[in-house]
XYZ file of C-alpha atoms in Angstrom:
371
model
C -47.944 65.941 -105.694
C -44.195 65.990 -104.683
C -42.355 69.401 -103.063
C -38.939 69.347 -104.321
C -36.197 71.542 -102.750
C -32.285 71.551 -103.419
C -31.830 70.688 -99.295
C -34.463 69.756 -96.464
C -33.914 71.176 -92.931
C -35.584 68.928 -90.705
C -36.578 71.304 -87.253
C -37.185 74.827 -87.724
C -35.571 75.894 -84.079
C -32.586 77.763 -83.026
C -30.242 75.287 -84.952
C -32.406 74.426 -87.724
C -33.707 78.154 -88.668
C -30.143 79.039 -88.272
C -28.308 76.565 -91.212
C -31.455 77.171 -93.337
C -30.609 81.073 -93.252
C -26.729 80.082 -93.845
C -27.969 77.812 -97.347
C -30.263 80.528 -98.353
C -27.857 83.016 -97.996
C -25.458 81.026 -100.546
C -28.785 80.585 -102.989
C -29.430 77.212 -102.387
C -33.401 76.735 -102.271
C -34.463 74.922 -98.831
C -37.636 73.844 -97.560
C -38.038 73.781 -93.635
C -40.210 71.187 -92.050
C -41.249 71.742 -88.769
C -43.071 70.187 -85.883
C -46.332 70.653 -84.499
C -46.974 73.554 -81.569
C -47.131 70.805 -78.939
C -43.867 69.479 -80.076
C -40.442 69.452 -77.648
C -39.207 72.943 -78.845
C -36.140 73.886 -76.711
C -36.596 77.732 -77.050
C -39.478 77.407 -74.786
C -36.604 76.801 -72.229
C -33.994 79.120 -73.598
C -32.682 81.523 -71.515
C -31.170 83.450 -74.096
C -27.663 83.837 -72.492
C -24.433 84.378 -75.195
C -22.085 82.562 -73.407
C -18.734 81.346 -73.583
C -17.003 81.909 -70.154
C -17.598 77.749 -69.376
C -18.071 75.936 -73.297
C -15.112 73.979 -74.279
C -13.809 72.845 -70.959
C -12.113 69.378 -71.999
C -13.021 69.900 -75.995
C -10.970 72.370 -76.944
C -12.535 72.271 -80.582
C -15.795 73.755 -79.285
C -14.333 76.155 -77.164
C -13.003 77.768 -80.476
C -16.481 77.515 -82.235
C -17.989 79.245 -79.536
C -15.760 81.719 -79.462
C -15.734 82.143 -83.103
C -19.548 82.207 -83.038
C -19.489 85.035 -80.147
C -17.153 87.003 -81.945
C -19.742 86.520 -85.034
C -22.646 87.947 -83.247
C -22.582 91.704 -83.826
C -22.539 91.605 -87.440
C -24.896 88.403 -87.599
C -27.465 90.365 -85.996
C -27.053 93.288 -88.216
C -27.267 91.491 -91.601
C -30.613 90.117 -89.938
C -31.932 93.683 -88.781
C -30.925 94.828 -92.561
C -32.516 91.740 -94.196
C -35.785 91.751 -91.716
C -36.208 94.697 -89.457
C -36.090 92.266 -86.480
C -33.993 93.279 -84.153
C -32.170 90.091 -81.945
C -31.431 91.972 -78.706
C -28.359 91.149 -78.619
C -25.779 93.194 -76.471
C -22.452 91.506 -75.525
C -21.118 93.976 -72.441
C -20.378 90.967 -70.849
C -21.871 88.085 -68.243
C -21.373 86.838 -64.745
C -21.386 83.653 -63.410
C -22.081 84.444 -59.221
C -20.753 81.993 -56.709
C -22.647 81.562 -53.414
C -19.791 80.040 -51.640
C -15.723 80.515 -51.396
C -15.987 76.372 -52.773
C -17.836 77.808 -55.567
C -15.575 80.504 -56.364
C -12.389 78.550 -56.562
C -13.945 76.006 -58.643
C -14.451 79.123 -61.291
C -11.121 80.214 -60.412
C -9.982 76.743 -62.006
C -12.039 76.384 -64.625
C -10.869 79.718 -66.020
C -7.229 79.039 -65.464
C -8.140 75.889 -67.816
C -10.149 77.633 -70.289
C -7.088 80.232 -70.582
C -4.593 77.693 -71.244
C -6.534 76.651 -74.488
C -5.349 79.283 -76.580
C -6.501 80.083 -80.156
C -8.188 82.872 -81.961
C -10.653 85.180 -80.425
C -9.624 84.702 -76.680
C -12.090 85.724 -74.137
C -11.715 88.153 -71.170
C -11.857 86.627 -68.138
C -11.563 87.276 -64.381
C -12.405 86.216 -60.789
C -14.467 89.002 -59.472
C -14.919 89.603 -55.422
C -18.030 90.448 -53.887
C -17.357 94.397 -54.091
C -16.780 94.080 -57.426
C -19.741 92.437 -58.630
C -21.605 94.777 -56.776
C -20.444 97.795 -58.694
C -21.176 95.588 -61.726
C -25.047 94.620 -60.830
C -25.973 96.489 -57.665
C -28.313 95.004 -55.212
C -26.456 91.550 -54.939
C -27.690 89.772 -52.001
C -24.786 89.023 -49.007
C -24.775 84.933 -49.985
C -22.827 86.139 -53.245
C -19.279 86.037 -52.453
C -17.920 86.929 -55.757
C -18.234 85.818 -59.836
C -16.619 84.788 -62.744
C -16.188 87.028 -65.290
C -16.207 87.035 -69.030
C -16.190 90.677 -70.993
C -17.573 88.823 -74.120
C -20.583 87.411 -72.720
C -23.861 88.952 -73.500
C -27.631 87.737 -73.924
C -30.002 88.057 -76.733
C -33.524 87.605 -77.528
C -34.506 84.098 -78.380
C -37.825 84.946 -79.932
C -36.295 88.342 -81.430
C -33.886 85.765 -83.342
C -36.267 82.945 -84.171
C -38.572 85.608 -86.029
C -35.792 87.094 -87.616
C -34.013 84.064 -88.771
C -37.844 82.728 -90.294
C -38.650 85.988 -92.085
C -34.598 86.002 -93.427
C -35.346 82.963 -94.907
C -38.553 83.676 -96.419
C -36.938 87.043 -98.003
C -33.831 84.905 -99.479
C -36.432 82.229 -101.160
C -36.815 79.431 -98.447
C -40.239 78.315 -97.096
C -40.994 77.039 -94.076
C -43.751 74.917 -93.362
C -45.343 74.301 -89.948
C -47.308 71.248 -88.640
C -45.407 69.057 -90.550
C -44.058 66.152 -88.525
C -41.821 63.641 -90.180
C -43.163 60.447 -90.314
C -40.841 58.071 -93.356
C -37.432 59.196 -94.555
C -35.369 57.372 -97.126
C -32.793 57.254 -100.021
C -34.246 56.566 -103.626
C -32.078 56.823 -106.744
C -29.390 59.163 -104.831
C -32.634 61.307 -103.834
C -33.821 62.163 -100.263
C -37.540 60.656 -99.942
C -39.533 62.164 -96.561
C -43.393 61.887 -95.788
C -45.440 64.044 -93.398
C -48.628 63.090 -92.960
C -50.163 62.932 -96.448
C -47.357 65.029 -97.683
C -44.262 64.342 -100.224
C -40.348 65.914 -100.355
C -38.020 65.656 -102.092
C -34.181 66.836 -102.283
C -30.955 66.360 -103.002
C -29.529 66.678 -98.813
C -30.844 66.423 -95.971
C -30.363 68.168 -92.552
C -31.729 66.786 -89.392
C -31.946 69.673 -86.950
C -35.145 68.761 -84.602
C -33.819 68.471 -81.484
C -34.728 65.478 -79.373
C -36.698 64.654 -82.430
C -33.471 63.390 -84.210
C -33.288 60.549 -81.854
C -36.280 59.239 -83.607
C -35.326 60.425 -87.134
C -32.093 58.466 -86.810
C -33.681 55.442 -86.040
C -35.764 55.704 -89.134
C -32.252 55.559 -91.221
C -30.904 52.658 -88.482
C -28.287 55.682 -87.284
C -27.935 56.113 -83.495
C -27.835 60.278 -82.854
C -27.243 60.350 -78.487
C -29.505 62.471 -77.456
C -31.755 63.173 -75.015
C -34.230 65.325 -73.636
C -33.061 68.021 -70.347
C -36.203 69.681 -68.876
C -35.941 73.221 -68.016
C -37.934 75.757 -65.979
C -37.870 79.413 -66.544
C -39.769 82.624 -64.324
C -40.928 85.453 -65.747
C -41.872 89.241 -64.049
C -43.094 91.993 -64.984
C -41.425 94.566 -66.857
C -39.751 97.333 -65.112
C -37.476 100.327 -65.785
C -33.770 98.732 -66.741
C -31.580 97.536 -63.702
C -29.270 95.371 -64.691
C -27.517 95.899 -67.591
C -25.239 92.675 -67.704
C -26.929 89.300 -67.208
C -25.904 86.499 -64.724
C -26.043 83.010 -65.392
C -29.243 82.433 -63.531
C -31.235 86.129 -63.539
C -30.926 88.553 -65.916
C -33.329 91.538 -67.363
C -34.644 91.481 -71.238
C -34.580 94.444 -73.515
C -38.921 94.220 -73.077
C -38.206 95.101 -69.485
C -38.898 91.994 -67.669
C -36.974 89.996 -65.657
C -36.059 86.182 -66.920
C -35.391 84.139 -63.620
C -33.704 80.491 -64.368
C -32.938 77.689 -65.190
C -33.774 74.034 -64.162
C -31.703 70.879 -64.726
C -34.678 67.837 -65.329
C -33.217 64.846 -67.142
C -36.154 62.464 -65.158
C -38.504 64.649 -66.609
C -38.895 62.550 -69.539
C -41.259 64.470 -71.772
C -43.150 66.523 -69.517
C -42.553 70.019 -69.718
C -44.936 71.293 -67.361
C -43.704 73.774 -64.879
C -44.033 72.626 -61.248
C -44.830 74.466 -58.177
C -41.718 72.837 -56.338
C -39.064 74.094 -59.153
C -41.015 77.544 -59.189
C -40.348 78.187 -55.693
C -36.625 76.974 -55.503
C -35.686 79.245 -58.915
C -37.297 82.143 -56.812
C -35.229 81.323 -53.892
C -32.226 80.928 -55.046
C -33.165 84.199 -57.268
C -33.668 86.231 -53.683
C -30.749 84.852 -52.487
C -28.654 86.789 -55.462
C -31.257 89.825 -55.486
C -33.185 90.328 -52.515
C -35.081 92.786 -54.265
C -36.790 90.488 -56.364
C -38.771 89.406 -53.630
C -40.804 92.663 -54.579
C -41.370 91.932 -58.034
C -44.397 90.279 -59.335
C -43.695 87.662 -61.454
C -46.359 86.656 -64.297
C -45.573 83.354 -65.915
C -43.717 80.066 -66.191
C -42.412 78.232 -68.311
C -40.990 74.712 -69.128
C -39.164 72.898 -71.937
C -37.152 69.967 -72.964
C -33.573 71.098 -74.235
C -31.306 68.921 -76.316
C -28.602 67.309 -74.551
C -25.815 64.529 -75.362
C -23.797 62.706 -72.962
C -21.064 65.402 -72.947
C -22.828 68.166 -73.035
C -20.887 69.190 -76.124
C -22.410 69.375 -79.739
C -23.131 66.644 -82.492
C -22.355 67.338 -86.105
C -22.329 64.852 -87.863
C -22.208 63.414 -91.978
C -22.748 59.529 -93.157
C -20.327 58.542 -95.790
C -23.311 55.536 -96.080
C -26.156 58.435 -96.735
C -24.307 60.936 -99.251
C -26.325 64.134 -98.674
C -27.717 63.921 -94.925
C -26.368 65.680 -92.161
C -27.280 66.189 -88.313
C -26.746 68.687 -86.256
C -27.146 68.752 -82.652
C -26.832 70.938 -79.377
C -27.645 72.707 -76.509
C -26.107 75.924 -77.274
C -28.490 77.113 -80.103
C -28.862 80.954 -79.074
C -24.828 81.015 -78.434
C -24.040 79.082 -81.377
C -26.421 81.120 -84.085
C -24.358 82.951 -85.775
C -21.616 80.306 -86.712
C -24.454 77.948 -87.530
C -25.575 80.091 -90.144
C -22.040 81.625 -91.190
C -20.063 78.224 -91.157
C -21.279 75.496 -90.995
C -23.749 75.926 -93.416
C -21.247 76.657 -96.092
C -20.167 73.537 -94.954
C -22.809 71.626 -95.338
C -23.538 73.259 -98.478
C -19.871 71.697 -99.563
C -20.482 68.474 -97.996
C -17.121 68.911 -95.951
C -16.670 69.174 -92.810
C -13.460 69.969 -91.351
C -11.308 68.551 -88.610
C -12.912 70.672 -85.958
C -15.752 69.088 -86.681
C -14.706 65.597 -86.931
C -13.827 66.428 -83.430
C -17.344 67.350 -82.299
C -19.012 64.176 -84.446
C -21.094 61.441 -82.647
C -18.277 59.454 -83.348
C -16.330 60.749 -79.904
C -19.301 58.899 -77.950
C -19.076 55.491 -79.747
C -15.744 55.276 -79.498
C -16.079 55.933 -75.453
C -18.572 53.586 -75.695
């Protein structure tokens, strides 16, 4: 027996939970396939930061969908809360990027003069904080931090707050999702979308490929090259403790649950291993101390690994096929950041089948050109 569904969202992660939501929302009936438990799943890497104080720098097209999509956040999160009782965690009081050396600091100093200059709607707030400064900001600072950027729009949320509440808002608005359900054959068939999992048959009318590293592979089955690759990250966790630290930094920050999230690795030699490693462990609780020497008190409980999605870049992939009418990829790094415009436009635009000319801009096309 065949499933049939108006559109199939390949990957039910951050990006692919997040355009299902957006079709479901405009009544179109979508069927999510996702991967197996053991599959690459980014948001077992995702440090849940809302940032936009460094996205854009030299593609000024996704510094304004970033911004758009921060701007988007409060009432994104509650029409989820309304729709699913799952809260996101989101709070947006701002974020700070700490510098551990005057070379450090003046290198923010010009990458915010740049990111200024780039204009547009929804600018951000941002400034070039000195040591006493940040310290009134998150007390406790160790004496290595000379100072931070800025921004008064960055914030953090909850990735698995906003994974559960973007599954069960698709389930209420007449979407299924269904687990353990690798990909194995996709193909055109009388201007309908043909996929196998397993022993299992779809069909639809579009497709979306939103997997993640996975839609290097589903690209290949089409002959379509989608650049991508895999970036290993490393995250530490603690134990939970009364709040501290109200605004989050770019590498430790404290969840609404309490605990402290200490990060992040950069991997690309990983390959696919996402195993956390004793050596990576030790230098993400150094360089923790070294911001907050009182986290050399805390316990810390668990670690964590994952392989993120990465391009060239480091900016997103959207992308249609004018030779495959109906199929779509989407592809990024950013998917906590990046929800809410996911869901709230480009969805829509999928739904349309057009894409703009910001997103022309941010197409796989930019790296074949360079190429």
């Amino acid at each position: 027996m065949t499933a049939t569904a108006d559109t199939i969202v390949i990957g039910g992660g951050m990006v692919g939970s997040a355009i299902a939501w957006g079709l479901c929302r405009r009544g179109i009936k979508v069927l999510v396939l996702d991967g197996a438990d053991d599959a690459e799943r980014a948001a077992r890497a995702n440090f849940g930061l809302v940032w936009g104080q460094s996205k854009g720098d030299g593609l000024a097209e996704y510094a304004h969908w970033t911004r758009e999509a921060i701007a988007l956040w409060p009432a994104f999160q509650d029409e989820l809360l309304n729709l699913t009782g799952v809260s996101c965690g989101f709070s947006g009081n701002g974020g700070l990027h700490l510098c551990m050396s005057e070379a450090e600091l003046e290198s923010r100093r010009a990458l915010f003069a740049r990111m200024e200059r780039i204009g547009g709607e929804n600018p951000l707030y941002l400034r070039v904080l000195d040591q006493g400064e940040v310290a009134d900001l998150v007390p406790g600072i160790g004496a290595d931090v000379v100072g931070a950027g800025f921004c008064g729009q960055d914030g953090h949320a909850s990735p698995h707050g906003l994974l559960l509440a973007m599954h069960r808002a698709i389930q209420a608005q007449g979407g299924e999702i269904l687990s353990n359900h690798t990909v194995t054959s996709i193909g055109r068939e009388n201007e309908v979308w043909k996929i196998e999992s397993g022993q299992s048959r779809f069909e639809a009318a579009a497709v979306v490929l939103a997997a993640g590293t996975a839609n290097k592979a589903l690209g290949t089955m089409l002959a379509l090259d989608i650049p991508v690759f895999g970036l290993k990250g490393q995250i530490l966790v603690s134990e939970r403790m009364a709040p501290v630290m109200e605004i989050p930094t770019h590498k430790v920050r404290q969840t609404e649950a309490g605990t402290m999230l200490l990060g992040d690795s950069k991997e690309p030699e990983a390959g696919h291993d996402d195993r956390s490693t004793s050596e990576m462990i030790s230098d993400i609780a150094q360089r923790s101390i070294r911001m907050f020497p009182w986290l050399a008190e805390v316990n810390l409980v668990r670690a964590w690994g994952g392989i993120r999605t990465m391009t060239e870049d480091g900016f997103p992939l959207y992308d249609s096929y004018t030779q495959y009418p109906g199929l779509f990829s989407a592809n990024c790094h950013s998917g906590v950041t990046l929800a809410p415009v996911h869901a709230l436009r480009l969805a829509p635009m999928i739904a349309e089948a057009s894409f703009p000319p910001q997103l022309a801009a941010m197409s796989s096309r930019r790296l074949h050109v360079q190429a």
